[in-house]
C-alpha positions as a printed Julia matrix, in Angstrom:
386×3 Matrix{Float64}:
  -88.32   -85.34   -6.87
  -89.2    -87.42   -9.91
  -86.86   -90.35  -10.52
  -86.18   -90.83  -14.22
  -85.43   -94.47  -14.93
  -83.14   -94.97  -17.93
  -81.84   -98.43  -17.05
  -84.44  -100.56  -18.84
  -81.74  -102.87  -20.22
  -81.15  -104.03  -16.63
  -84.82  -104.65  -15.95
  -88.1   -103.03  -16.9
  -91.22  -102.05  -14.96
  -94.17  -104.41  -15.11
  -96.76  -103.24  -17.62
 -100.14  -102.65  -15.9
 -101.91  -104.91  -18.41
  -99.4   -107.67  -17.67
 -100.16  -107.42  -13.96
 -103.9   -107.55  -14.64
 -103.45  -110.69  -16.74
 -101.41  -112.38  -14.0
 -103.52  -111.6   -10.92
 -106.18  -114.34  -11.37
 -103.44  -116.98  -11.38
 -102.29  -115.88   -7.94
 -105.85  -116.0    -6.62
 -108.72  -118.08   -8.04
 -106.8   -119.96  -10.76
 -103.92  -121.1    -8.58
 -103.88  -124.77   -9.6
 -100.96  -126.97  -10.58
 -101.19  -127.5   -14.35
 -100.19  -131.15  -13.89
 -103.26  -131.86  -11.71
 -106.18  -133.56  -13.46
 -109.02  -131.92  -11.47
 -110.77  -128.82  -12.79
 -108.62  -126.37  -10.79
 -105.54  -127.94  -12.37
 -107.17  -127.98  -15.79
 -107.82  -124.24  -15.56
 -104.13  -123.68  -14.99
 -103.23  -126.09  -17.81
 -105.52  -124.24  -20.2
 -103.9   -120.9   -19.31
 -100.44  -122.43  -19.77
 -101.37  -123.88  -23.15
 -102.92  -120.63  -24.35
  -99.89  -118.62  -23.26
  -97.54  -121.02  -25.05
  -99.68  -120.79  -28.18
  -99.7   -116.98  -28.07
  -95.92  -116.77  -27.65
  -95.3   -119.33  -30.39
  -97.5   -117.35  -32.78
  -95.61  -114.14  -31.97
  -92.28  -115.84  -32.65
  -93.65  -117.69  -35.74
  -92.77  -121.14  -34.4
  -94.67  -124.27  -33.34
  -95.8   -124.58  -29.74
  -93.7   -127.73  -29.27
  -90.49  -125.72  -29.68
  -91.12  -123.4   -26.71
  -89.57  -124.46  -23.39
  -90.29  -122.25  -20.37
  -87.4   -121.57  -17.99
  -86.74  -119.4   -14.94
  -85.17  -116.7   -17.12
  -82.51  -115.93  -19.69
  -79.65  -117.39  -17.67
  -81.28  -120.8   -17.38
  -82.26  -120.71  -21.06
  -78.65  -120.0   -22.06
  -77.32  -122.73  -19.78
  -79.9   -125.19  -21.03
  -78.97  -124.51  -24.64
  -75.19  -124.53  -24.22
  -74.55  -127.13  -21.54
  -77.58  -129.23  -22.46
  -76.59  -129.48  -26.09
  -72.85  -129.96  -25.5
  -73.27  -132.81  -23.04
  -75.85  -134.57  -25.18
  -73.77  -134.39  -28.37
  -70.13  -134.56  -27.26
  -69.74  -137.75  -29.29
  -69.93  -135.53  -32.41
  -67.14  -133.21  -31.23
  -66.13  -131.02  -28.31
  -65.5   -127.65  -29.96
  -67.69  -124.6   -29.3
  -67.55  -121.09  -30.77
  -68.7   -117.96  -28.96
  -67.52  -114.34  -28.67
  -65.72  -112.21  -26.1
  -68.73  -109.9   -25.66
  -71.38  -112.42  -24.62
  -73.47  -112.12  -21.48
  -71.92  -113.92  -18.52
  -74.71  -116.5   -18.66
  -73.08  -117.66  -21.9
  -69.44  -117.03  -21.02
  -69.61  -118.82  -17.67
  -71.52  -121.75  -19.19
  -68.75  -122.08  -21.78
  -66.08  -121.84  -19.09
  -67.8   -124.65  -17.19
  -67.69  -126.79  -20.32
  -63.97  -126.08  -20.65
  -63.54  -127.6   -17.19
  -65.31  -130.69  -18.53
  -62.92  -131.13  -21.44
  -64.54  -129.05  -24.15
  -62.58  -126.53  -26.24
  -64.07  -123.07  -26.65
  -63.01  -120.42  -29.18
  -63.8   -116.86  -28.07
  -64.08  -114.7   -31.16
  -62.82  -111.09  -31.12
  -64.99  -108.15  -32.15
  -64.21  -104.92  -33.94
  -64.47  -101.44  -32.35
  -68.23  -101.43  -32.94
  -68.62  -104.71  -31.05
  -69.42  -106.86  -34.09
  -68.09  -110.28  -34.92
  -66.68  -110.68  -38.43
  -68.25  -113.4   -40.55
  -64.81  -114.37  -41.89
  -63.61  -114.94  -38.31
  -66.45  -117.39  -37.69
  -65.64  -119.23  -40.9
  -61.92  -119.31  -40.07
  -62.37  -121.07  -36.71
  -65.15  -123.44  -37.77
  -63.93  -127.05  -37.57
  -65.24  -130.5   -38.32
  -65.63  -131.14  -34.59
  -67.46  -127.86  -33.9
  -70.85  -128.79  -32.45
  -72.21  -125.44  -31.25
  -71.97  -121.74  -32.12
  -73.5   -119.36  -29.56
  -73.53  -115.62  -30.34
  -75.82  -113.0   -28.85
  -78.35  -111.21  -31.05
  -77.92  -107.74  -29.56
  -75.45  -106.7   -26.89
  -76.86  -105.71  -23.51
  -74.13  -103.11  -22.8
  -73.56  -101.32  -26.11
  -76.56  -102.45  -28.17
  -74.6   -103.76  -31.17
  -76.51  -106.3   -33.28
  -74.54  -109.27  -34.59
  -74.86  -110.6   -38.18
  -77.08  -113.46  -37.0
  -78.73  -114.18  -40.35
  -75.39  -114.36  -42.19
  -73.82  -116.6   -39.54
  -76.84  -118.9   -39.58
  -76.59  -119.22  -43.35
  -72.86  -119.95  -43.04
  -73.66  -122.87  -40.72
  -76.45  -124.23  -42.9
  -74.54  -127.3   -44.14
  -72.37  -127.72  -41.05
  -73.16  -130.05  -38.14
  -72.84  -127.19  -35.62
  -76.13  -125.9   -34.25
  -76.63  -122.17  -33.74
  -77.84  -120.62  -30.48
  -78.43  -116.92  -29.93
  -79.09  -115.06  -26.7
  -81.87  -112.68  -27.75
  -82.76  -111.53  -24.23
  -81.94  -107.89  -24.97
  -83.25  -107.99  -28.54
  -86.72  -109.32  -27.79
  -89.19  -106.46  -27.83
  -86.63  -104.12  -29.4
  -86.43  -105.66  -32.89
  -88.61  -108.05  -34.87
  -87.84  -111.69  -34.02
  -89.45  -113.75  -36.75
  -88.0   -117.22  -36.19
  -89.66  -118.53  -39.33
  -87.09  -116.48  -41.24
  -84.19  -116.41  -38.76
  -81.71  -119.29  -39.32
  -81.13  -120.22  -35.67
  -81.63  -123.55  -33.9
  -82.05  -122.23  -30.35
  -82.9   -118.8   -28.96
  -83.16  -117.43  -25.4
  -85.63  -114.78  -24.16
  -86.45  -113.31  -20.74
  -89.72  -111.62  -19.74
  -88.43  -108.94  -17.38
  -86.65  -107.06  -20.17
  -89.99  -106.45  -21.97
  -92.18  -105.24  -19.08
  -93.02  -108.76  -17.99
  -92.34  -110.42  -14.62
  -88.96  -111.51  -13.33
  -88.25  -115.21  -12.97
  -89.61  -116.42  -16.3
  -87.96  -116.93  -19.68
  -87.93  -119.39  -22.52
  -85.69  -121.32  -24.83
  -86.8   -121.9   -28.39
  -85.49  -125.3   -29.46
  -85.9   -126.45  -33.06
  -87.95  -129.66  -33.07
  -85.2   -132.06  -34.19
  -82.76  -130.94  -31.49
  -82.27  -133.03  -28.37
  -80.87  -131.53  -25.16
  -79.69  -133.17  -21.97
  -81.82  -131.75  -19.12
  -80.15  -129.31  -16.75
  -82.8   -130.0   -14.09
  -84.09  -133.43  -13.05
  -87.51  -134.14  -11.58
  -90.96  -134.36  -13.12
  -91.96  -134.62  -16.78
  -92.97  -131.0   -17.35
  -92.14  -129.18  -20.61
  -92.09  -132.47  -22.56
  -89.45  -133.86  -20.17
  -87.04  -131.06  -21.11
  -87.33  -128.89  -18.0
  -88.51  -130.39  -14.72
  -90.48  -128.35  -12.17
  -94.01  -127.04  -11.75
  -94.6   -124.34  -14.34
  -94.91  -120.74  -13.1
  -98.36  -120.23  -14.6
  -98.94  -116.64  -13.48
  -95.55  -115.53  -14.8
  -96.03  -117.44  -18.07
  -99.4   -115.75  -18.61
  -97.72  -112.4   -17.94
  -94.88  -113.3   -20.31
  -97.35  -113.99  -23.12
  -99.12  -110.68  -22.5
  -95.81  -108.78  -22.45
  -94.69  -110.29  -25.77
  -98.08  -109.48  -27.31
  -97.91  -105.85  -26.16
  -94.29  -105.5   -27.3
  -95.19  -106.73  -30.78
  -98.14  -104.34  -31.01
  -96.04  -101.28  -30.18
  -92.7   -102.23  -31.77
  -92.46   -99.68  -34.58
  -93.63   -96.7   -32.51
  -91.23   -97.59  -29.68
  -88.31   -97.96  -32.08
  -89.02   -94.5   -33.48
  -89.37   -93.01  -29.99
  -86.13   -94.54  -28.73
  -84.18   -93.27  -31.73
  -85.61   -89.84  -30.93
  -84.51   -90.15  -27.3
  -80.95   -91.02  -28.33
  -80.83   -88.03  -30.66
  -82.07   -85.71  -27.9
  -79.17   -86.81  -25.69
  -76.6    -86.46  -28.46
  -77.86   -83.07  -29.68
  -77.98   -81.66  -26.14
  -74.45   -82.75  -25.29
  -73.14   -81.3   -28.53
  -74.91   -78.03  -27.85
  -73.54   -77.98  -24.3
  -70.05   -78.72  -25.67
  -69.65   -81.88  -23.63
  -66.86   -84.19  -24.81
  -68.19   -87.72  -25.39
  -67.81   -90.83  -27.55
  -70.59   -93.16  -28.66
  -69.81   -96.84  -28.13
  -71.2    -99.63  -30.27
  -72.43   -99.77  -33.84
  -74.54   -96.71  -34.59
  -76.78   -98.22  -37.27
  -76.8   -101.96  -36.52
  -77.87  -101.53  -32.92
  -80.76  -102.02  -30.52
  -82.73   -98.76  -30.49
  -83.21   -98.58  -26.72
  -79.52   -98.8   -25.72
  -77.06   -95.89  -25.87
  -73.57   -96.41  -24.43
  -71.43   -93.29  -24.05
  -67.93   -92.53  -22.76
  -67.2    -89.18  -21.1
  -63.38   -88.81  -21.1
  -61.83   -87.55  -17.88
  -64.88   -88.37  -15.75
  -64.94   -90.92  -12.94
  -67.9    -93.09  -13.87
  -68.86   -94.04  -10.3
  -68.95   -90.35   -9.37
  -71.05   -89.62  -12.46
  -73.59   -92.33  -11.64
  -73.81   -91.28   -7.99
  -74.3    -87.62   -8.9
  -76.94   -88.51  -11.47
  -78.72   -90.6    -8.87
  -78.73   -87.63   -6.48
  -80.54   -85.5    -9.08
  -83.0    -88.3    -9.88
  -81.49   -90.01  -12.93
  -81.13   -93.81  -12.71
  -78.61   -95.03  -15.31
  -75.87   -97.67  -15.17
  -72.31   -98.43  -16.22
  -73.19  -101.68  -18.03
  -74.54  -105.11  -17.24
  -76.6   -105.32  -14.05
  -75.15  -108.8   -13.53
  -71.71  -107.31  -12.81
  -72.82  -104.36  -10.67
  -70.33  -103.75   -7.88
  -67.51  -105.43   -9.77
  -64.2   -103.56   -9.84
  -63.32  -105.21  -13.13
  -63.79  -103.12  -16.31
  -66.54  -104.14  -18.72
  -65.43  -107.24  -20.66
  -67.46  -105.95  -23.61
  -65.62  -102.62  -23.79
  -62.25  -104.31  -23.2
  -62.95  -106.58  -26.19
  -63.88  -103.55  -28.29
  -61.16  -101.1   -27.28
  -58.37  -103.24  -25.77
  -56.13  -100.8   -23.85
  -58.04   -97.56  -24.52
  -58.72   -96.88  -20.84
  -60.4    -93.53  -21.45
  -63.09   -95.29  -23.46
  -63.42   -98.3   -21.16
  -63.37   -96.68  -17.73
  -65.63   -93.69  -18.47
  -68.58   -95.44  -20.14
  -72.21   -95.14  -19.05
  -75.31   -96.85  -20.46
  -78.65   -95.13  -20.93
  -81.47   -97.52  -21.87
  -85.02   -96.43  -22.61
  -88.41   -98.01  -22.05
  -91.95   -97.84  -20.71
  -92.82   -94.52  -19.11
  -89.98   -92.47  -20.58
  -90.95   -89.2   -22.3
  -89.09   -86.66  -24.41
  -89.29   -84.21  -21.5
  -87.64   -86.75  -19.2
  -84.85   -87.46  -21.67
  -84.23   -83.74  -22.13
  -83.78   -83.47  -18.37
  -81.46   -86.49  -18.38
  -79.36   -84.83  -21.08
  -79.11   -81.5   -19.23
  -78.38   -83.08  -15.83
  -75.71   -85.3   -17.36
  -74.06   -82.33  -19.05
  -74.06   -80.4   -15.75
  -72.56   -83.28  -13.77
  -69.91   -84.08  -16.41
  -68.78   -80.45  -16.53
  -68.65   -80.16  -12.75
  -66.7    -83.4   -12.31
  -64.2    -82.42  -15.0
  -63.65   -79.05  -13.34
  -63.08   -80.76   -9.99
  -60.61   -83.17  -11.59
  -58.74   -80.3   -13.26
  -58.61   -78.37   -9.96
  -57.17   -81.4    -8.13
  -54.54   -81.93  -10.8
């Protein structure tokens, strides 16, 4: 039985060309880039070339790219690193209720250290209102951190407008763009942000590597202590093979962006049209125009979501109920709670389909039909029990 993977927002398969690019750095070019002999210099050259390639893709200078172990470390480095280094300017931070836990838990840690954090509400589409940001902005606000595109419902925040709002304020602006990278165009030459986090494994790159873009004038307190790698900003021997793969993944994502966006919109429409034709009751969650094209979050009223996911898995469909970082949690999605408050039917019956490398129209048609079958069967069982 073919397994159809529609959980690319959790992680994505490694692109074959990315693997090919990485292999030499596990074998012949295995050197430490800090070593001065020729084996080390080979690794240093690969590291420098990868940094240059990524910087060109993002439209930034190479000096602003700091490699990390992934999106979580990048978020922590930006939030905790900036707050601790600049607490003399103020101890107020602004974020939202729908952030990834890498951001939320970093902010909660800062609260334990005496900082004050404002968690902005969102509307029913999952978007922050610009007026709400302006209303809570204070003289002692030093950092605003808001995600670019939500990993559970796909909603894109008004990043450009918020950045422009902060233009003359002391607060720096960080955005978690882990889910947005590879799904939308990230031209940092035009995007008014000071720091931005990305992770490779969401864009068909390897796990365990990410980056933080840090505008040149910004100083961060290191989260890790050790050697002088990454211009003394992130200690530890660089993961050269993964960084080379990261650069290749970003390059491939940029090359195929427009065709993938079109394909993913088509996939979402196939699901929606099929369910409507099959007379399945469902609600779409998240903003339906300002959204990441590869994420579709749907509620099926009256259906136990764990049963739905298990039954889909049995027939070869791998989807999820939200963030992979909270899998197994009995708590409802904090994103959906922020969007719908007490609307349990919306919150407790939501499933996320996310598209990516390898998916075809034929696969998505099968996903749509199998989902409709399972939803109908589970609803009939529930009605029989009641």
